Short mmCIF file of C-alpha atoms in Angstrom, two decimals:
data_model
loop_
_atom_site.label_atom_id
_atom_site.label_comp_id
_atom_site.label_asym_id
_atom_site.label_seq_id
_atom_site.Cartn_x
_atom_site.Cartn_y
_atom_site.Cartn_z
CA MET A 1 0.22 -0.02 0.17
CA THR A 2 1.46 3.50 -1.01
CA MET A 3 1.50 6.18 1.43
CA ALA A 4 0.24 9.80 -0.19
CA ARG A 5 2.43 12.11 0.59
CA PRO A 6 2.00 15.60 1.95
CA PRO A 7 2.06 18.34 -0.70
CA GLU A 8 5.59 20.25 -0.18
CA GLN A 9 5.07 23.51 0.77
CA PRO A 10 6.78 26.45 -1.60
CA PRO A 11 9.46 27.44 0.29
CA VAL A 12 9.30 31.06 1.98
CA ARG A 13 11.42 32.92 -0.08
CA GLU A 14 14.44 36.16 1.31
CA ASP A 15 12.69 38.80 0.04
CA THR A 16 9.26 38.03 1.21
CA ARG A 17 11.30 37.85 5.03
CA GLU A 18 13.84 41.28 4.11
CA ASP A 19 9.70 42.92 3.22
CA THR A 20 8.23 42.17 6.80
CA ARG A 21 11.57 43.10 8.54
CA GLU A 22 11.31 46.33 6.34
CA ASP A 23 7.26 46.59 7.25
CA THR A 24 7.64 45.81 10.32
CA SER A 25 10.72 48.32 11.89
CA GLU A 26 9.03 51.07 9.80
CA ASP A 27 5.87 51.04 11.54
CA THR A 28 7.69 50.98 14.51
CA ARG A 29 9.71 54.04 13.79
CA GLU A 30 6.68 55.36 12.94
CA ASP A 31 4.66 54.67 15.96
CA THR A 32 7.79 55.83 18.47
CA SER A 33 8.66 58.74 16.32
CA GLU A 34 4.98 59.86 16.65
CA ASP A 35 4.62 59.06 20.34
CA THR A 36 7.55 61.08 21.22
CA ARG A 37 6.91 63.91 18.87
CA GLU A 38 3.28 63.97 20.81
CA ASP A 39 4.91 63.62 23.98
CA THR A 40 7.90 66.17 23.73
CA SER A 41 4.95 68.67 22.06
CA GLU A 42 2.50 68.67 25.35
CA ASP A 43 5.73 69.08 27.25
CA THR A 44 7.03 71.90 25.51
CA ARG A 45 3.83 73.39 25.65
CA GLU A 46 3.23 72.27 30.03
CA ASP A 47 7.07 74.17 30.69
CA THR A 48 5.88 77.35 27.75
CA ARG A 49 2.56 77.79 30.21
CA GLU A 50 3.64 77.21 33.07
CA ASP A 51 6.72 79.63 32.56
CA THR A 52 4.55 82.24 30.93
CA SER A 53 2.26 81.91 33.71
CA GLU A 54 5.64 82.60 36.11
CA ASP A 55 6.48 85.58 34.68
CA THR A 56 3.17 87.03 34.68
CA ARG A 57 3.26 86.69 37.90
CA GLU A 58 6.40 87.96 38.58
CA ASP A 59 5.74 90.82 36.22
CA THR A 60 2.64 91.65 38.33
CA ARG A 61 4.01 91.36 41.42
CA GLU A 62 6.87 93.80 40.36
CA ASP A 63 4.54 96.59 38.87
CA THR A 64 2.76 95.77 42.44
CA ARG A 65 5.76 96.74 44.40
CA GLU A 66 6.81 99.76 42.33
CA ASP A 67 2.95 101.33 42.62
CA THR A 68 3.21 101.12 46.08
CA SER A 69 6.48 101.76 46.48
CA SER A 70 5.35 105.28 44.36
CA LEU A 71 2.57 105.64 45.49
CA TRP A 72 4.25 106.10 49.51
CA ASP A 73 7.19 107.94 48.48
CA MET A 74 4.48 110.71 46.50
CA LYS A 75 3.06 110.56 50.66
CA GLN A 76 6.02 110.69 52.32
CA ASP A 77 7.03 114.20 50.33
CA THR A 78 3.22 115.90 50.31
CA LEU A 79 3.37 115.39 54.13
CA LEU A 80 6.81 116.81 54.52
CA ALA A 81 6.23 119.57 52.05
CA ARG A 82 2.84 120.32 54.20
CA THR A 83 5.16 120.61 57.69
CA LEU A 84 8.08 123.01 55.56
CA PHE A 85 5.28 124.75 54.60
CA PHE A 86 3.45 124.89 57.96
CA LEU A 87 5.76 125.41 59.95
CA SER A 88 7.14 128.69 57.31
CA CYS A 89 3.91 130.35 57.82
CA LEU A 90 4.04 130.12 61.28
CA SER A 91 7.14 132.19 62.13
CA PRO A 92 5.65 135.52 62.56
CA SER A 93 9.25 137.53 61.32
CA ALA A 94 10.04 135.11 58.48
CA GLY A 95 11.43 137.47 56.07
CA VAL A 96 10.48 140.17 57.99
CA LEU A 97 13.04 142.88 57.51
CA SER A 98 14.13 145.22 60.23
CA PRO A 99 13.16 149.26 59.75
CA ALA A 100 16.66 149.79 62.26
CA CYS A 101 19.36 151.76 60.62
CA LEU A 102 22.91 151.71 62.44
CA GLN A 103 24.14 155.40 61.45
CA LEU A 104 27.83 155.91 62.45
CA ARG A 105 28.60 159.59 63.09
CA PRO A 106 31.72 160.30 60.73
CA ASP A 107 30.58 158.00 58.03
CA THR A 108 32.68 155.60 57.43
CA SER A 109 33.71 151.89 58.62
CA GLN A 110 37.66 152.35 58.68
CA PHE A 111 39.08 154.27 62.20
CA PHE A 112 42.67 155.30 62.97
CA MET A 113 43.43 154.40 67.11
CA TYR A 114 42.08 157.37 69.13
CA ASP A 115 39.23 158.59 66.90
CA ARG A 116 35.37 159.25 68.16
CA VAL A 117 32.86 157.57 66.78
CA SER A 118 28.53 157.87 67.60
CA LEU A 119 26.64 155.21 66.60
CA SER A 120 22.12 155.88 66.53
CA CYS A 121 19.63 153.32 65.38
CA GLU A 122 17.52 155.03 63.33
CA ASP A 123 14.20 154.29 63.92
CA PRO A 124 10.94 156.09 62.24
CA SER A 125 8.88 154.28 64.73
CA ASN A 126 10.42 153.86 67.57
CA SER A 127 14.07 154.54 67.79
CA SER A 128 14.00 153.95 71.59
CA ARG A 129 13.03 149.54 71.22
CA TRP A 130 16.80 149.66 70.03
CA THR A 131 20.30 148.46 71.35
CA VAL A 132 23.89 149.35 69.81
CA ARG A 133 25.60 146.05 69.89
CA ARG A 134 28.26 144.44 68.52
CA ARG A 135 30.66 141.13 68.25
CA THR A 136 34.50 141.40 68.51
CA SER A 137 36.89 138.94 68.58
CA GLU A 138 38.24 139.68 71.98
CA GLY A 139 35.03 140.99 73.95
CA GLY A 140 32.28 138.19 72.17
CA VAL A 141 28.58 139.77 72.03
CA ARG A 142 27.47 142.93 74.45
CA PRO A 143 25.63 145.02 74.63
CA CYS A 144 26.68 149.32 74.57
CA SER A 145 27.84 149.99 78.17
CA SER A 146 28.79 146.63 78.73
CA GLY A 147 32.59 146.65 78.84
CA TRP A 148 32.50 149.59 76.16
CA GLY A 149 31.01 152.89 74.57
CA SER A 150 28.36 154.86 76.98
CA SER A 151 24.91 154.64 76.13
CA GLY A 152 23.09 158.24 75.66
CA GLY A 153 19.85 157.32 75.64
CA GLY A 154 19.74 153.33 75.22
CA SER A 155 19.84 154.04 71.01
CA THR A 156 22.33 155.65 70.98
CA CYS A 157 26.22 155.03 71.65
CA SER A 158 29.55 156.29 71.72
CA ILE A 159 33.22 155.29 71.81
CA GLY A 160 35.80 158.33 72.66
CA ASN A 161 38.82 156.89 71.90
CA LEU A 162 39.10 153.71 69.16
CA TYR A 163 40.86 150.76 69.69
CA PRO A 164 41.67 147.89 67.79
CA SER A 165 39.89 145.33 69.93
CA ASP A 166 37.31 147.38 69.16
CA SER A 167 37.33 146.29 65.73
CA GLY A 168 33.90 143.93 64.57
CA LEU A 169 30.40 144.06 63.67
CA TYR A 170 28.02 147.16 65.47
CA TRP A 171 24.52 146.20 64.89
CA CYS A 172 21.27 147.24 65.82
CA GLU A 173 19.00 144.74 68.04
CA SER A 174 15.76 144.79 70.09
CA ALA A 175 13.94 143.03 72.91
CA GLY A 176 12.14 140.79 70.51
CA GLY A 177 15.36 139.75 68.92
CA GLU A 178 14.66 142.13 65.67
CA ARG A 179 18.11 142.99 64.57
CA SER A 180 19.35 145.60 61.38
CA SER A 181 22.24 144.85 59.39
CA SER A 182 24.99 144.81 60.76
CA VAL A 183 28.47 148.26 60.28
CA ASN A 184 32.17 146.21 59.97
CA ILE A 185 34.25 148.57 61.62
CA THR A 186 38.06 148.92 61.74
CA VAL A 187 40.41 149.95 63.88
CA THR A 188 44.04 150.22 62.56
CA ASP A 189 47.48 151.77 63.42
CA ARG A 190 47.51 152.19 59.69
CA SER A 191 48.96 155.87 58.45
CA VAL A 192 46.11 155.99 55.91
CA ILE A 193 42.41 155.15 56.23
CA LEU A 194 39.84 155.50 53.48
CA GLU A 195 37.01 156.77 54.39
CA SER A 196 33.87 155.07 52.60
CA PRO A 197 29.80 155.16 53.10
CA THR A 198 28.52 152.59 55.81
CA LEU A 199 25.39 151.91 54.38
CA PRO A 200 24.41 150.70 50.62
CA VAL A 201 24.76 153.66 48.53
CA SER A 202 21.51 154.48 46.00
CA GLU A 203 21.75 153.77 42.65
CA GLY A 204 21.86 157.69 40.34
CA VAL A 205 23.11 159.04 43.50
CA SER A 206 27.43 159.66 43.74
CA LEU A 207 29.94 158.32 45.54
CA SER A 208 32.17 160.07 47.94
CA LEU A 209 35.37 158.72 48.99
CA ARG A 210 38.68 160.44 51.25
CA CYS A 211 42.19 159.16 51.05
CA ARG A 212 42.95 160.55 54.92
CA ASP A 213 46.35 160.51 55.70
CA ARG A 214 47.47 160.86 59.65
CA ASP A 215 49.53 163.67 59.23
CA THR A 216 47.19 165.96 57.78
CA LEU A 217 49.78 168.95 58.11
CA SER A 218 51.12 167.47 54.29
CA HIS A 219 49.56 168.24 51.52
CA ASP A 220 52.15 167.47 49.29
CA HIS A 221 51.35 163.70 48.70
CA VAL A 222 49.15 162.08 45.38
CA HIS A 223 46.24 159.96 46.48
CA ASN A 224 45.28 156.90 44.47
CA PHE A 225 42.03 155.16 44.60
CA PHE A 226 41.47 151.41 43.93
CA LYS A 227 38.68 149.68 42.99
CA ASP A 228 39.48 146.11 43.13
CA ASP A 229 42.93 146.34 43.08
CA VAL A 230 43.13 148.74 39.97
CA LEU A 231 42.97 152.33 39.93
CA ILE A 232 40.15 153.94 38.67
CA GLY A 233 41.59 157.64 39.42
CA SER A 234 44.39 160.07 41.55
CA SER A 235 43.95 163.21 43.51
CA SER A 236 45.87 165.63 45.30
CA SER A 237 42.93 166.58 47.86
CA GLY A 238 42.69 163.25 48.85
CA GLU A 239 38.74 162.90 47.71
CA MET A 240 37.48 161.69 44.89
CA SER A 241 33.46 161.78 43.86
CA ILE A 242 31.65 159.26 41.37
CA HIS A 243 28.43 160.46 39.51
CA SER A 244 25.55 158.08 39.17
CA VAL A 245 26.58 155.00 40.49
CA SER A 246 25.21 152.14 39.38
CA ARG A 247 25.67 148.46 40.57
CA SER A 248 28.54 147.93 38.39
CA ASP A 249 30.19 150.01 40.96
CA GLU A 250 30.03 147.79 43.96
CA GLY A 251 33.64 146.54 45.28
CA LEU A 252 36.44 146.76 47.44
CA TYR A 253 37.84 149.94 47.57
CA LYS A 254 41.33 151.57 49.11
CA CYS A 255 43.64 154.33 48.67
CA SER A 256 47.69 154.93 48.52
CA LEU A 257 49.36 157.94 48.97
CA SER A 258 52.72 158.79 46.85
CA GLY A 259 54.98 157.68 49.61
CA GLY A 260 53.96 154.04 49.39
CA HIS A 261 51.23 153.89 52.42
CA GLU A 262 48.31 152.31 51.35
CA SER A 263 44.93 151.96 53.94
CA LEU A 264 43.08 148.82 53.87
CA SER A 265 39.82 147.44 51.73
CA SER A 266 36.41 148.66 52.43
CA TRP A 267 33.07 147.39 50.52
CA VAL A 268 31.08 149.55 49.20
CA SER A 269 27.29 148.52 48.62
CA VAL A 270 24.88 149.95 46.18
CA HIS A 271 21.12 149.17 46.36
CA ALA A 272 17.84 150.51 44.71
CA SER A 273 16.96 153.47 45.64
CA SER A 274 16.06 152.99 49.88
CA SER A 275 16.56 155.18 52.88
CA CYS A 276 17.41 152.24 54.88
CA PRO A 277 19.59 149.30 53.42
CA PRO A 278 18.42 145.89 53.69
CA ALA A 279 18.42 144.02 56.98
CA ALA A 280 19.53 140.62 58.09
CA PHE A 281 16.36 138.23 58.86
CA ASN A 282 15.31 138.04 62.66
CA PRO A 283 17.01 135.42 64.50
CA PRO A 284 14.75 133.49 66.33
CA SER A 285 14.38 133.55 70.38
CA VAL A 286 14.32 130.99 72.40
CA LEU A 287 10.88 131.17 73.15
CA TRP A 288 9.60 131.80 69.10
CA LEU A 289 11.53 128.43 68.92
CA MET A 290 9.92 126.46 71.64
CA SER A 291 6.08 127.43 70.57
CA HIS A 292 7.24 126.36 66.96
CA LEU A 293 8.92 123.62 68.30
CA LEU A 294 5.91 122.40 69.97
CA VAL A 295 3.37 123.10 67.07
CA GLY A 296 5.71 121.72 64.55
CA THR A 297 6.47 118.26 66.01
CA PRO A 298 3.22 116.37 65.50
CA TYR A 299 3.74 117.05 61.93
CA LEU A 300 7.39 115.87 61.87
CA LEU A 301 6.88 113.16 64.40
CA ALA A 302 3.94 111.50 61.44
CA THR A 303 6.64 111.94 58.64
CA ILE A 304 9.02 109.53 60.76
CA LEU A 305 6.41 107.15 61.24
CA LEU A 306 5.21 107.45 57.47
CA GLY A 307 9.13 106.25 56.73
CA ILE A 308 9.61 103.61 58.74
CA ILE A 309 5.72 102.27 57.66
CA HIS A 310 7.44 102.58 53.91
CA ARG A 311 10.09 101.21 54.98
CA ASP A 312 8.13 97.55 57.03
CA ARG A 313 5.90 97.47 54.38
CA LYS A 314 8.75 97.39 51.93
CA ARG A 315 10.36 94.12 53.02
CA ALA A 316 7.48 92.43 53.57
CA ARG A 317 5.93 93.60 49.95
CA THR A 318 6.63 90.55 48.26
CA PRO A 319 3.26 88.02 48.05
CA ALA A 320 3.66 84.56 48.79
CA GLU A 321 3.13 81.34 46.35
CA GLY A 322 0.09 80.77 45.39
CA ARG A 323 -1.67 84.11 45.38
CA SER A 324 -3.22 86.44 42.69
CA THR A 325 -3.14 89.26 41.25
CA ASN A 326 -6.20 90.67 42.66
CA ASP A 327 -5.03 89.73 46.32
CA VAL A 328 -2.42 91.47 45.99
CA ILE A 329 -4.20 94.45 44.40
CA MET A 330 -7.05 94.12 47.22
CA ASP A 331 -3.78 94.63 49.62
CA VAL A 332 -1.79 98.05 48.05
CA LEU A 333 -5.40 99.59 48.67
CA ALA A 334 -6.15 98.30 51.75
#
């Protein structure tokens, strides 16, 4: 009995296997690439959203801090300006000039030793309320008749024999602390002095200068006059006039003799027409200072308190993580 042979299977061709492997590999790569791209794209978008959100929150916090800082700075500046303005308005004498003038006879700021001078406080309203005072390098600040000069009625003072120790600043002062402009007096042992006005000269008038030498019997000298160390004229009589002065004529004047002796320099001021020179600002009295300190202290304390609050808020201004922009803005407005 003959067995039937099974049919022979056709041989698998090498090309078919190779195509199958290539198709499988290609499908796998495509699937993997697609998954990778999707995962990468998703991660990138997530990171971008997180970075954008973080940047937005940071910008919002920074803007809020800047706005808050500006707001507090404006409040501080406003309160400080109001404080200073209030204190300036409280002063009854701030910017008010004294009506008194210190007049000297003779009208000069330079004197020889042993010369005599009379000082008086001229006030059209009330001269009796003024006292002549002076400040010297040796005696400090003293009123007339307190170791120097002799008072002739409160507002006048005379010095019979001048010495170099009498050189200094002289002025009129009231009991309330008001002061006139100061006059500088110089007592020298030189042989030549320049006599020039102690008070400012009005514009348009004549300025008279006199070069005076101690030896009054000698008349053969030529007197030279200088302004700011520049020769402006000479005279044999020892006198010189500048007609119709202007502000440009202000400066330091001195004179010299042909023999070589020279005076000290004196400042000559020129102002607008006025019967009295501009006076110094009134110095505040102790009572004035105490009263205004009491009134202005609350404003000063408020300014300091605002500065402390501003500093503390600046330290704790950064909002906690997770807080929204609306919460930050509500804190600022609170």
